[in-house]
Amino acid sequence: MPLPRLFRRVQRQVKGVVKQAIINHHRKSGAVLFSDTTLRDGEQMPGATLEPEDKLRIALALEEAGVHSLDAGFAASSPSEIEAIRQMVGKVKKPVLTSLCRTVKSDVDAAYEALAGNPSHKRGVSLFVGTSPLHRQYKLQKSEAEILSIITDTIHYAAEKFDIVAFSPEDASRTELSYLTEVYREAIDAGATTIGFPDTVGILTPEKARHFIRHIQDNVPNIGKVLLAVHYHNDLGLAVANTLASIDEGANVVQCTINGIGERAGNACLEEVAMALALHQDQYGREAKIDTTKLYALSHLVSELTGIRMAPNKPIGGRTIFATEAGIHQDGLLKNIDTYLPFRPEMVGAPGVELVLGRHSGRRAVAHRLEQLNLNCTDEQVQLVLDGIKHVPKGTIIDDGLLRQLAGTNGRSSGKP
Ligand code: KIV
Ligand code: ZN
């Protein structure tokens, strides 16, 4: 054999051994790898359009939080996607950057161009094609065999250019198990390094999600060669629960978005999955290399840059999640902050607990706030304030000025520091 050909063959074999060693390492470590898709599936949410510089800011914040990979965009979809991905190349260093691709060679070429310059172990493609009967019949108008051949052809092509090749059968959760298993087996043989399980329309329950993942683990004979990624949409409000159930069944990678933004009802929310894992180590026993103290800021950054407002009670980042107006809760929190909290605000980098004074507040919280204001109030004055705030008209903002007024202190403080 001519020397250059022999050299290329040896080089390919060495690459293959290294790739497999990395996959084995991740599988053995048991770590849950977070693959963030805020910049791709998240941005698909109507109104969530991000400029390339916004995407870079979010990507850098995700890197700081410890995500393993970033679905950086869909290079073939527009020049601005390519530009956004190119801006990340060389600046976002730790996570693997991937570009979404249809099973079309020109999409792989666009991804290659967009990601050029990133080291080969830090760039990849994420290929997808519909496999469910609905997609086969109506969207693609192709037979099972035709789709299988498109999948293997494109994976072969992608594997020539990329060391990291993820493949997801779109609408997997509505694909027949036997066909799904065959698709995965062939995709792995063709060179996929990750196989994805997308619940594209967010239809599954945790029990059914668990069943799918178990079935894949038990029936795809070459599953040990790849990482298994899961991708849940939130149409039934179950994306986080389904993700956790899949982790319990051994999924290696979880695809999530910040604030759960995404197509229709959105995707599994990264910060909620990460916190569930952090708080229930005893149950999952899987390390998630996410720095939870960065989550609150990330949540606010994404909300600010996408313009998608968070519900006030949104877990982790919402305005009211560390605030309470209820007297019994306020009393408990003042005695011991853990009485009415699942975790401390600092664990997610949030500012702290807020005792809101209002109609539901109790004596203790009122006295506490008056003390903080340095007003040396008698029991009668505290009672006056409490009675006062219970009768203010709806919508009145109970600020410190109003408290002073109700206490009849006319702005005088006790003089204590
Ligand atoms: O939900 C989905 O099926 C997707 C694919 C592109 C993987 O986002
Ligand atoms: Zn999706």
XYZ file of C-alpha atoms in Angstrom, residues 6 66 76 126 183 231 251 271 273 275 290 320 322 394:
14
model
C -1.253 3.761 4.901
C -20.152 24.167 33.067
C -27.408 25.995 6.938
C -26.143 17.159 15.260
C -32.289 3.195 13.046
C -34.359 15.856 24.351
C -29.055 8.556 29.691
C -31.586 25.018 35.712
C -32.808 19.606 35.922
C -30.923 21.637 40.695
C -22.921 22.445 36.592
C -41.120 35.660 43.879
C -37.537 33.557 47.536
C -55.504 46.478 46.762
